[in-house]
């Protein structure tokens, strides 16, 4: 497997490379930054499922203290990749083993000094991360090595720690604190292979004298302890060996063969690498930007159910189960959300932080006035509940895990359908139920009526949910009686009647399904024209005053999504008509879009278009793609859904086979 490599140092790529060379183990994520960097350079050690909110700011995941800070000085001058004395610099990410490496050669007093480092977040142990730094000089030289656990944390909406305390005991340094909001103890403990002197504020130092050709090595073995977790020693070599063994196992399950196409192979390996380093290890799910930082508040969106779940179902089923379990666990919050808006059933969080909806009423800031813009994602993007139900139904179809269905699965699906039923309006004139005032996947058109994707998705939720409930009632009558006792009376019958009368937008004479009522009446202009109307590069395209709002230009695949999730709903002729119609209007302003078109293109026999869109999606973090700003809000980071969507397109569309698979 090829290793991702970059030679030379580019200051403008510090943030981008933090994402590109990112390592993780599903619980911890460490950005691809350099040892000498700090909070200003967006060093981040992100912890999954650990959230904190500071008064007046957005609640987000917590970044822990940095155990890998290390700055080396020669004659008082820092050996820094940004310095003028750099002869060469390279970073690499070993995808096969999940190891980050850097090597920088400096010119120091006429001699060459090589600073090298490797680091990994253990694939074998959830809270363990290790790094080995080495320093070699080709002439006798002395250095001062400054290292420790850096208490300065990069935050978007912090600071998240209170009562920060540093402790030093022998070769170990710990920085401990409590989160501001919930007072959860978080401690980063790092054992160093050398004892650091004069440790103060988590950082200590060490004089190092090298004879020509000698190498000094500093190992750092760290644990992130959350809550009641306790510390235990680990050995660098043993940890590395266990880590390597686990990566070998992971790739033996996950590798896909791109049939001799080198570019596709690398893009696919890179996408799969990202999916592997995000595989959850506990009762939490996967955030939209993975563990690459606090963007999107570290929250879980529909991305997980629709774009990521298929990979885990096939490759790491135990992780797929965790993703489903997360939604079942958070059913009570979804029911509360529905109730708070006056509806029944389960209305899932648009941006879920362990069930709590972190989506703000003002999710974008206007670049001209700097004022918050009212957005309606939280209360109108109701398709999230259908997406959750779809995932549960898919999971069941794949695993036949009756137990999970009886332990919340069926209940969740029915509650999601029930939510849509109570949300719908009965149109007495047309004699049908309608879903009014919603936002579909295309977020640029807010508060529309009868978004086709939403209506069909809830139709299928109710239909399939009812069928499953009836089947289970026959097979497990006693258990189902208990389940039904918790649900609204006669829910199965009510949902059946509702689906019969729910409005399902039909294709027009050209075979095109209108994305929402009145979409065809929007200004008929393409993406380039709308882009040319921008007065600021980071201007938000949607909402009440966006450049796309009154036009047919859409942010991302919308109607097309329906065909990807339910390919048998419409014949190929209709799918093709919609693909051709909507593609020119699609801005791909969301990283979920290209892969959706790739999957759709496969479904209508457009292999070349599918291949291009697949590459666009799979390479997004290799080229530092994706929008970085929504108005004035930073939305950069890695793009797991694009990786997951690329995998779906590759395996289920382009027909790339798993390694060792013959059919
Ligand atoms: O879930 C997506 C949404 O569809 C578009 N905006 C970004 C979200 C997170 O990826």
XYZ file of C-alpha atoms and ligand atoms in Angstrom:
673
model
C 0.000 0.000 0.000
C 1.312 3.440 -0.940
C 2.250 5.868 1.801
C 1.004 9.455 1.697
C 4.025 11.713 1.543
C 4.714 15.424 1.266
C 8.122 17.024 0.850
C 8.821 20.622 1.771
C 7.172 22.834 4.345
C 4.312 25.140 3.396
C 3.094 27.466 6.120
C -0.220 28.014 4.351
C -0.910 24.273 4.543
C -0.637 23.879 8.320
C -4.386 23.573 8.857
C -4.994 21.540 5.717
C -2.226 19.086 6.595
C -3.602 18.781 10.106
C -6.566 17.099 8.429
C -4.718 15.326 5.655
C -2.200 13.569 7.904
C -4.631 12.953 10.720
C -4.412 9.759 12.829
C -6.949 8.240 15.172
C -8.558 5.170 16.642
C -12.255 5.978 16.698
C -12.032 7.390 20.206
C -9.060 9.727 19.969
C -7.985 11.755 16.972
C -4.642 13.512 16.646
C -4.128 16.076 13.900
C -1.242 15.884 11.455
C 0.663 18.783 12.965
C 4.315 18.994 13.941
C 5.895 18.426 17.362
C 6.962 22.046 17.732
C 3.450 23.328 17.051
C 0.875 24.444 19.596
C -2.694 25.662 19.835
C -2.047 28.451 17.311
C -1.203 25.856 14.652
C -4.392 23.925 15.465
C -2.782 20.967 17.187
C -5.737 18.900 18.303
C -6.268 15.769 20.359
C -9.989 15.298 19.950
C -12.016 12.975 22.186
C -15.143 11.289 20.809
C -18.425 11.719 22.633
C -16.990 14.157 25.201
C -18.818 17.472 24.941
C -18.571 20.729 26.784
C -20.286 24.062 26.501
C -19.031 27.416 27.651
C -21.681 29.994 28.483
C -22.749 31.989 25.461
C -20.861 29.761 23.009
C -21.580 26.590 21.084
C -21.224 23.293 22.840
C -18.603 21.158 21.100
C -16.331 18.169 21.539
C -13.363 18.604 23.785
C -9.756 18.691 22.651
C -7.464 17.287 25.320
C -4.006 18.509 26.356
C -1.197 17.759 23.948
C 1.269 15.122 25.193
C 3.466 15.321 22.099
C 4.700 18.873 22.319
C 8.446 18.986 21.768
C 10.718 21.841 20.756
C 14.431 21.334 20.250
C 16.989 24.129 20.499
C 20.545 24.197 19.242
C 22.651 27.040 20.576
C 19.455 28.734 21.747
C 17.890 28.644 18.264
C 14.797 26.502 17.712
C 14.882 23.594 15.286
C 11.577 24.423 13.694
C 10.239 23.336 10.298
C 9.407 26.990 9.676
C 12.996 28.110 10.247
C 15.528 29.312 7.696
C 18.048 26.612 8.568
C 15.862 23.805 7.191
C 17.575 21.700 4.535
C 14.745 19.283 3.947
C 11.422 18.458 5.476
C 8.960 15.685 4.835
C 5.887 14.256 6.447
C 4.206 10.965 5.723
C 1.199 8.985 6.722
C 1.595 5.252 6.597
C -1.918 4.167 5.694
C -1.131 0.502 6.153
C -0.244 0.954 9.821
C -1.832 4.222 10.851
C 1.489 5.879 11.667
C 2.432 9.525 11.125
C 6.100 10.372 10.518
C 8.071 13.560 10.015
C 11.706 14.092 9.233
C 13.395 17.478 9.116
C 17.081 18.074 8.438
C 18.590 21.302 9.764
C 21.871 22.980 9.081
C 23.375 23.706 12.483
C 26.835 25.237 12.826
C 28.048 23.609 9.637
C 26.682 20.170 10.578
C 23.453 18.350 9.808
C 20.916 17.617 12.482
C 18.004 15.330 11.760
C 14.842 15.590 13.792
C 12.530 12.662 13.185
C 9.355 11.605 14.823
C 6.732 8.909 14.494
C 3.421 8.762 16.266
C 0.339 6.605 16.394
C -2.955 6.497 18.215
C -3.178 2.907 19.334
C -5.567 0.767 17.347
C -5.264 -1.812 20.118
C -6.005 0.340 23.181
C -8.683 2.995 23.210
C -7.009 5.692 25.299
C -3.373 5.196 24.328
C -1.220 7.253 21.991
C 2.524 7.072 21.513
C 5.298 9.004 19.868
C 9.015 8.480 19.360
C 11.222 11.460 18.643
C 14.828 11.058 17.559
C 17.625 13.539 17.111
C 20.784 12.760 15.163
C 23.759 14.986 14.488
C 26.656 14.388 12.114
C 28.978 16.386 14.357
C 29.375 16.776 18.097
C 26.609 19.044 19.276
C 24.496 20.007 22.287
C 20.778 20.560 22.380
C 18.071 21.585 24.729
C 14.926 19.493 24.355
C 11.754 21.048 25.688
C 8.898 18.553 26.005
C 5.852 17.773 28.074
C 2.097 17.860 28.069
C 1.112 21.201 26.599
C -1.859 22.571 28.530
C -2.649 25.103 25.785
C -5.561 23.708 23.794
C -6.884 24.745 20.389
C -10.606 25.413 20.748
C -13.244 26.907 18.506
C -15.615 27.678 21.372
C -13.591 27.093 24.504
C -11.900 27.167 26.890
C -13.371 23.874 28.030
C -11.262 23.157 31.068
C -11.422 24.491 34.582
C -9.099 23.796 37.510
C -6.191 22.850 35.279
C -3.440 21.279 37.352
C -0.094 19.849 36.333
C 1.683 17.061 38.144
C 5.083 15.569 37.671
C 6.289 12.325 39.151
C 9.548 10.791 38.005
C 9.368 10.321 34.256
C 5.643 11.056 34.101
C 3.818 14.307 33.568
C 0.086 14.733 33.913
C -2.134 17.663 33.080
C -5.558 17.277 34.625
C -8.693 19.372 34.683
C -12.471 19.240 34.719
C -14.715 20.199 31.868
C -16.472 23.503 32.474
C -20.039 22.371 32.004
C -20.381 18.864 33.392
C -17.232 18.825 35.534
C -15.993 15.631 33.908
C -12.400 14.877 34.917
C -9.998 14.741 31.972
C -6.372 13.891 32.494
C -3.582 13.451 29.983
C -0.761 11.429 31.483
C 2.421 10.974 29.519
C 5.386 8.791 30.408
C 8.715 9.921 28.924
C 11.649 7.633 28.345
C 13.852 10.333 29.924
C 13.157 12.309 33.050
C 12.507 15.937 32.210
C 13.889 18.629 34.493
C 12.270 21.740 35.942
C 8.785 20.791 34.852
C 6.530 23.771 35.071
C 3.030 24.073 33.636
C 3.329 20.582 32.122
C 6.536 21.334 30.203
C 10.073 20.407 31.218
C 13.464 20.248 29.582
C 16.569 18.226 29.062
C 20.153 18.948 27.978
C 21.302 16.515 25.291
C 24.899 16.168 24.093
C 25.567 14.056 21.039
C 28.784 12.824 19.559
C 28.907 12.832 15.767
C 26.652 10.086 14.430
C 24.866 9.493 17.727
C 21.091 9.506 18.096
C 19.022 10.641 21.046
C 15.589 9.067 21.378
C 12.661 10.304 23.413
C 9.634 8.031 23.674
C 6.322 9.389 24.806
C 3.560 7.030 25.828
C 0.390 8.841 26.795
C -3.091 8.061 27.974
C -6.164 10.250 27.905
C -8.196 9.450 30.996
C -11.792 10.576 31.102
C -14.037 10.296 34.158
C -13.021 7.472 36.434
C -10.505 5.876 34.058
C -7.229 4.975 35.681
C -3.675 5.075 34.396
C -1.541 2.073 33.543
C 1.988 1.979 32.174
C 2.634 0.885 28.593
C 5.793 0.142 26.704
C 6.408 1.898 23.384
C 7.656 -1.178 21.532
C 4.899 -3.444 22.775
C 2.262 -0.815 22.074
C 3.590 -0.381 18.536
C 3.582 -4.129 17.910
C -0.025 -4.469 19.140
C -1.020 -1.450 17.059
C 0.529 -2.967 13.936
C -1.182 -6.299 14.516
C -4.546 -4.576 14.797
C -3.986 -2.577 11.609
C -3.087 -5.756 9.750
C -6.357 -7.265 10.936
C -8.341 -4.171 9.976
C -6.947 -4.061 6.447
C -7.481 -7.779 5.994
C -11.169 -7.030 6.479
C -11.367 -3.736 4.667
C -9.055 -3.620 1.652
C -10.705 -3.170 -1.714
C -8.984 -3.889 -4.995
C -9.304 -1.094 -7.555
C -8.465 -3.429 -10.418
C -4.986 -2.109 -11.169
C -6.001 1.548 -11.268
C -3.317 3.186 -9.116
C -5.008 6.513 -8.611
C -8.314 4.928 -7.680
C -6.509 2.454 -5.431
C -4.759 5.160 -3.466
C -7.869 7.318 -3.194
C -9.830 4.322 -1.997
C -7.142 3.222 0.470
C -7.098 6.742 1.842
C -10.892 6.817 2.194
C -10.950 3.440 3.885
C -8.121 4.542 6.174
C -10.345 7.411 7.342
C -13.266 5.082 7.911
C -11.087 2.719 9.931
C -9.729 5.461 12.183
C -13.251 6.585 12.989
C -14.752 3.206 13.881
C -16.442 3.881 17.235
C -15.331 1.952 20.312
C -18.091 2.797 22.750
C -21.601 4.145 23.090
C -21.105 7.111 20.821
C -21.294 7.694 17.110
C -19.244 9.404 14.391
C -19.188 13.177 14.074
C -19.535 14.910 10.693
C -15.897 15.982 10.738
C -14.774 12.818 12.470
C -12.164 13.470 15.119
C -10.312 16.114 13.168
C -11.517 18.927 15.410
C -14.542 20.713 16.784
C -16.110 21.786 13.504
C -19.874 21.309 13.435
C -19.621 21.040 17.209
C -18.372 17.466 16.990
C -21.991 16.547 16.364
C -23.455 13.530 14.593
C -25.549 14.220 11.494
C -27.426 12.016 9.007
C -24.013 11.593 7.359
C -23.379 8.638 9.666
C -26.524 6.662 8.930
C -26.622 7.310 5.196
C -22.984 7.582 4.119
C -20.979 5.681 6.734
C -23.127 2.839 7.972
C -22.872 0.728 4.771
C -19.083 0.452 5.192
C -19.300 -0.604 8.825
C -22.136 -3.041 8.143
C -19.967 -4.896 5.701
C -16.537 -4.480 7.212
C -16.890 -3.977 10.958
C -20.392 -5.131 11.922
C -19.776 -4.579 15.644
C -19.234 -0.882 14.874
C -22.369 -0.746 12.738
C -24.251 -2.060 15.731
C -22.814 0.728 17.894
C -23.995 3.338 15.406
C -27.501 1.910 15.521
C -27.369 1.541 19.289
C -26.472 5.226 19.569
C -29.754 6.202 17.912
C -31.735 3.724 19.997
C -30.077 5.065 23.142
C -31.005 8.606 22.188
C -34.655 7.841 21.401
C -35.829 9.532 24.629
C -34.169 12.817 23.565
C -35.712 12.503 20.104
C -39.139 12.050 21.667
C -38.555 15.076 23.867
C -37.555 17.147 20.852
C -40.723 16.143 18.997
C -42.814 16.993 22.021
C -41.124 20.355 22.464
C -42.361 21.350 19.008
C -45.825 19.973 19.681
C -45.463 16.702 17.747
C -45.604 13.049 18.648
C -43.047 10.338 17.927
C -39.306 10.847 17.612
C -37.695 13.878 16.028
C -33.963 13.227 16.056
C -31.403 15.915 16.693
C -30.142 17.465 13.487
C -26.746 17.843 15.148
C -26.647 15.199 17.829
C -24.408 15.433 20.857
C -25.383 12.255 22.645
C -28.971 13.010 21.680
C -28.984 16.702 22.568
C -29.608 18.863 19.500
C -26.621 21.173 19.239
C -27.915 22.848 16.115
C -28.241 26.528 16.784
C -31.115 28.709 15.579
C -28.409 30.880 14.047
C -26.026 28.437 12.414
C -24.388 30.908 10.036
C -22.951 34.397 10.446
C -23.436 36.979 7.722
C -20.099 37.987 6.214
C -21.241 41.542 5.511
C -23.055 42.536 8.687
C -21.363 39.980 10.987
C -24.821 39.295 12.354
C -26.070 35.775 13.050
C -28.384 34.479 10.336
C -31.554 32.640 11.361
C -31.404 29.132 9.927
C -34.048 26.446 10.326
C -32.019 23.261 10.095
C -32.878 22.155 13.617
C -36.636 22.404 13.366
C -37.213 21.793 9.648
C -34.717 19.211 8.504
C -37.137 16.540 9.639
C -35.773 13.934 7.220
C -33.204 13.109 9.913
C -35.791 10.858 11.608
C -36.461 9.009 8.355
C -32.696 8.623 7.842
C -32.318 7.097 11.296
C -35.199 4.699 10.639
C -33.767 3.826 7.222
C -30.451 2.922 8.851
C -32.127 0.669 11.397
C -34.114 -1.081 8.682
C -30.999 -1.504 6.564
C -29.072 -2.838 9.515
C -31.798 -5.365 10.175
C -31.951 -6.446 6.554
C -28.204 -6.982 6.666
C -27.859 -8.722 10.016
C -31.252 -10.137 10.964
C -30.389 -9.063 14.470
C -33.805 -9.718 16.016
C -32.546 -8.893 19.492
C -31.639 -5.311 18.605
C -34.993 -4.831 16.916
C -36.748 -6.040 20.039
C -34.496 -3.904 22.229
C -35.514 -0.601 20.708
C -35.134 -1.010 16.934
C -38.793 -1.475 16.051
C -39.882 1.113 18.559
C -37.499 3.685 17.105
C -38.637 3.118 13.538
C -42.293 3.387 14.473
C -41.690 6.493 16.579
C -39.931 8.120 13.616
C -42.897 7.372 11.370
C -45.251 8.572 14.055
C -43.385 11.859 14.209
C -43.888 12.446 10.484
C -47.539 11.527 10.769
C -48.108 14.095 13.485
C -46.033 16.657 11.557
C -48.122 16.235 8.415
C -51.139 18.306 7.449
C -54.241 16.879 5.881
C -55.038 18.845 2.764
C -58.816 18.603 2.605
C -59.077 19.925 -0.911
C -56.581 17.489 -2.358
C -57.502 14.713 0.037
C -53.933 13.888 1.049
C -51.379 14.289 3.795
C -48.573 16.706 3.071
C -45.300 17.509 4.786
C -45.162 21.290 4.786
C -42.470 23.690 5.906
C -39.441 21.429 5.779
C -35.848 21.466 4.556
C -34.687 18.622 2.351
C -31.052 17.552 1.930
C -30.524 20.713 -0.174
C -30.089 23.229 2.614
C -30.177 26.306 0.391
C -33.953 26.131 0.065
C -35.365 26.391 3.538
C -38.955 25.945 4.644
C -40.333 24.353 1.509
C -43.392 22.166 1.080
C -43.405 18.506 0.115
C -39.731 17.927 -0.434
C -39.826 14.723 -2.478
C -36.950 13.092 -0.607
C -38.585 13.746 2.763
C -42.051 12.563 1.743
C -40.812 9.338 0.156
C -38.418 8.587 2.984
C -41.157 8.841 5.584
C -43.495 6.863 3.389
C -40.964 4.042 3.311
C -40.259 4.401 7.035
C -43.904 3.917 7.861
C -44.464 1.168 5.307
C -41.435 -0.887 6.180
C -41.753 -0.160 9.884
C -45.306 -1.426 9.901
C -44.370 -4.561 7.936
C -41.552 -5.304 10.370
C -43.734 -4.676 13.389
C -46.368 -7.062 12.034
C -43.805 -9.727 11.313
C -42.308 -9.431 14.788
C -45.736 -9.438 16.427
C -46.268 -12.874 14.926
C -42.869 -14.206 15.889
C -42.525 -12.630 19.327
C -46.072 -11.894 20.505
C -45.275 -11.415 24.201
C -42.269 -9.129 23.638
C -44.152 -7.114 21.055
C -47.082 -6.633 23.372
C -44.690 -4.921 25.782
C -43.281 -2.795 22.974
C -46.700 -1.761 21.691
C -47.789 -0.868 25.205
C -45.172 1.913 25.127
C -46.293 3.195 21.716
C -49.381 5.231 20.795
C -52.526 3.123 20.623
C -53.237 1.503 17.240
C -50.019 2.910 15.817
C -49.721 0.229 13.158
C -53.195 0.782 11.812
C -52.901 4.582 11.946
C -49.623 4.517 10.084
C -51.047 2.208 7.440
C -53.882 4.619 6.771
C -51.500 7.546 6.735
C -49.174 6.037 4.138
C -52.122 5.419 1.872
C -52.872 9.125 1.863
C -49.397 10.619 2.071
C -48.590 12.765 -0.950
C -45.773 11.365 -3.058
C -44.654 13.786 -5.798
C -44.709 12.049 -9.162
C -42.408 12.535 -12.175
C -43.605 15.134 -14.684
C -43.928 14.519 -18.430
C -40.110 14.642 -18.771
C -39.740 12.157 -15.953
C -38.449 14.741 -13.458
C -39.681 14.806 -9.871
C -39.994 18.339 -8.566
C -37.671 18.707 -5.578
C -40.363 20.595 -3.651
C -43.602 22.407 -4.464
C -42.741 25.352 -6.685
C -39.114 24.393 -7.352
C -39.681 24.499 -11.115
C -40.811 28.115 -10.775
C -37.449 29.170 -9.283
C -35.120 31.210 -11.492
C -33.614 28.919 -14.097
C -29.902 29.718 -13.822
C -26.891 27.481 -13.426
C -24.254 27.234 -10.735
C -21.685 29.475 -12.450
C -24.155 32.289 -12.897
C -25.146 32.102 -9.241
C -21.491 31.962 -8.190
C -20.795 35.084 -10.241
C -23.363 36.944 -8.146
C -21.397 36.463 -4.934
C -19.988 39.603 -3.400
C -17.797 37.745 -0.928
C -16.142 34.320 -1.381
C -17.458 33.039 1.965
C -20.956 34.388 1.561
C -23.669 31.914 2.505
C -25.638 30.816 -0.562
C -28.856 29.780 1.159
C -31.255 30.986 3.836
C -33.455 34.019 3.457
C -31.119 36.221 1.430
C -28.653 33.841 -0.220
C -27.691 33.975 -3.878
C -29.138 30.507 -4.511
C -32.375 30.868 -2.567
C -34.611 32.118 -5.371
C -32.930 29.989 -8.031
C -32.892 26.345 -9.032
C -29.332 25.991 -7.811
C -29.126 23.439 -5.029
C -26.402 22.822 -2.505
C -26.244 19.046 -2.790
C -27.869 15.930 -4.168
C -31.487 15.877 -3.063
C -34.008 14.019 -5.249
C -31.048 11.914 -6.394
C -30.546 10.666 -2.830
C -33.862 8.913 -3.018
C -32.747 6.780 -5.927
C -29.552 5.853 -4.122
C -31.384 4.695 -1.033
C -34.329 3.084 -2.813
C -33.089 2.139 -6.293
C -36.214 0.108 -7.030
C -38.698 2.894 -6.445
C -38.357 4.232 -9.981
C -37.287 2.765 -13.316
C -33.933 3.670 -14.831
C -35.575 6.085 -17.306
C -36.829 8.247 -14.420
C -33.571 8.036 -12.496
C -31.664 9.123 -15.590
C -34.029 12.031 -16.297
C -33.591 13.335 -12.764
C -29.841 12.876 -12.770
C -29.527 14.846 -15.990
C -31.917 17.501 -14.821
C -30.485 18.164 -11.354
C -26.753 17.756 -11.963
C -26.270 21.133 -13.707
C -28.076 22.862 -10.848
C -25.983 21.215 -8.138
C -23.242 23.285 -6.554
C -21.790 20.378 -4.543
C -21.457 22.824 -1.661
C -21.653 19.857 0.667
C -19.086 17.079 0.714
C -22.020 14.652 0.667
C -22.897 15.592 -2.876
C -20.242 14.282 -5.283
C -20.370 10.758 -3.944
C -24.158 10.806 -4.137
C -23.923 11.629 -7.829
C -21.238 8.974 -8.226
C -23.564 6.354 -6.763
C -26.469 7.628 -8.874
C -24.362 7.622 -12.046
C -23.478 3.973 -11.445
C -27.170 3.195 -11.186
C -27.829 4.529 -14.675
C -24.804 3.051 -16.368
C -22.702 6.235 -16.540
C -19.460 4.665 -15.435
C -17.120 7.418 -16.541
C -19.078 10.141 -14.791
C -19.354 7.894 -11.767
C -15.614 7.340 -11.734
C -14.842 11.082 -11.864
C -17.295 11.867 -9.095
C -15.955 8.953 -7.048
C -12.424 10.368 -7.296
C -13.609 13.873 -6.405
C -15.145 12.440 -3.277
C -12.403 10.011 -2.305
C -9.652 12.597 -2.783
C -11.373 15.461 -0.978
C -9.019 15.454 2.019
C -5.984 14.670 -0.100
C -6.447 17.913 -1.990
C -7.701 19.925 0.989
C -11.093 20.246 -0.668
C -14.514 21.050 0.734
C -15.768 24.400 1.924
C -13.859 25.894 4.819
C -16.374 28.575 5.718
C -20.154 28.894 5.968
C -20.486 32.635 6.303
C -18.071 33.405 9.112
C -18.206 29.955 10.684
C -15.220 27.627 10.206
C -16.391 24.279 8.800
C -13.046 22.730 7.817
C -11.819 19.310 8.870
C -11.884 15.837 7.395
C -14.923 14.637 5.463
C -15.913 11.145 6.608
C -19.171 11.117 4.640
C -17.240 11.755 1.431
C -14.986 8.805 2.300
C -17.966 6.611 3.124
C -19.829 7.700 -0.001
C -16.755 7.036 -2.118
C -16.574 3.541 -0.645
C -20.248 2.900 -1.494
C -19.675 4.131 -5.040
C -16.565 1.968 -5.405
C -17.936 -1.252 -3.966
C -21.608 -1.043 -4.849
C -21.380 1.022 -7.993
C -18.062 0.694 -9.782
C -17.883 -2.919 -8.732
C -14.434 -2.892 -7.100
C -14.097 -6.075 -5.131
C -12.913 -6.624 -1.609
C -9.424 -8.144 -1.610
C -9.752 -11.869 -1.875
C -13.340 -11.609 -3.090
C -13.886 -13.377 -6.391
C -17.519 -12.650 -7.147
O -25.190 16.724 7.068
C -24.542 17.679 6.289
C -25.592 18.447 5.526
O -26.299 17.604 4.669
C -24.945 19.555 4.751
N -24.211 20.432 5.621
C -23.169 19.736 6.368
C -23.722 18.583 7.162
C -22.599 17.826 7.874
O -21.783 17.167 6.950
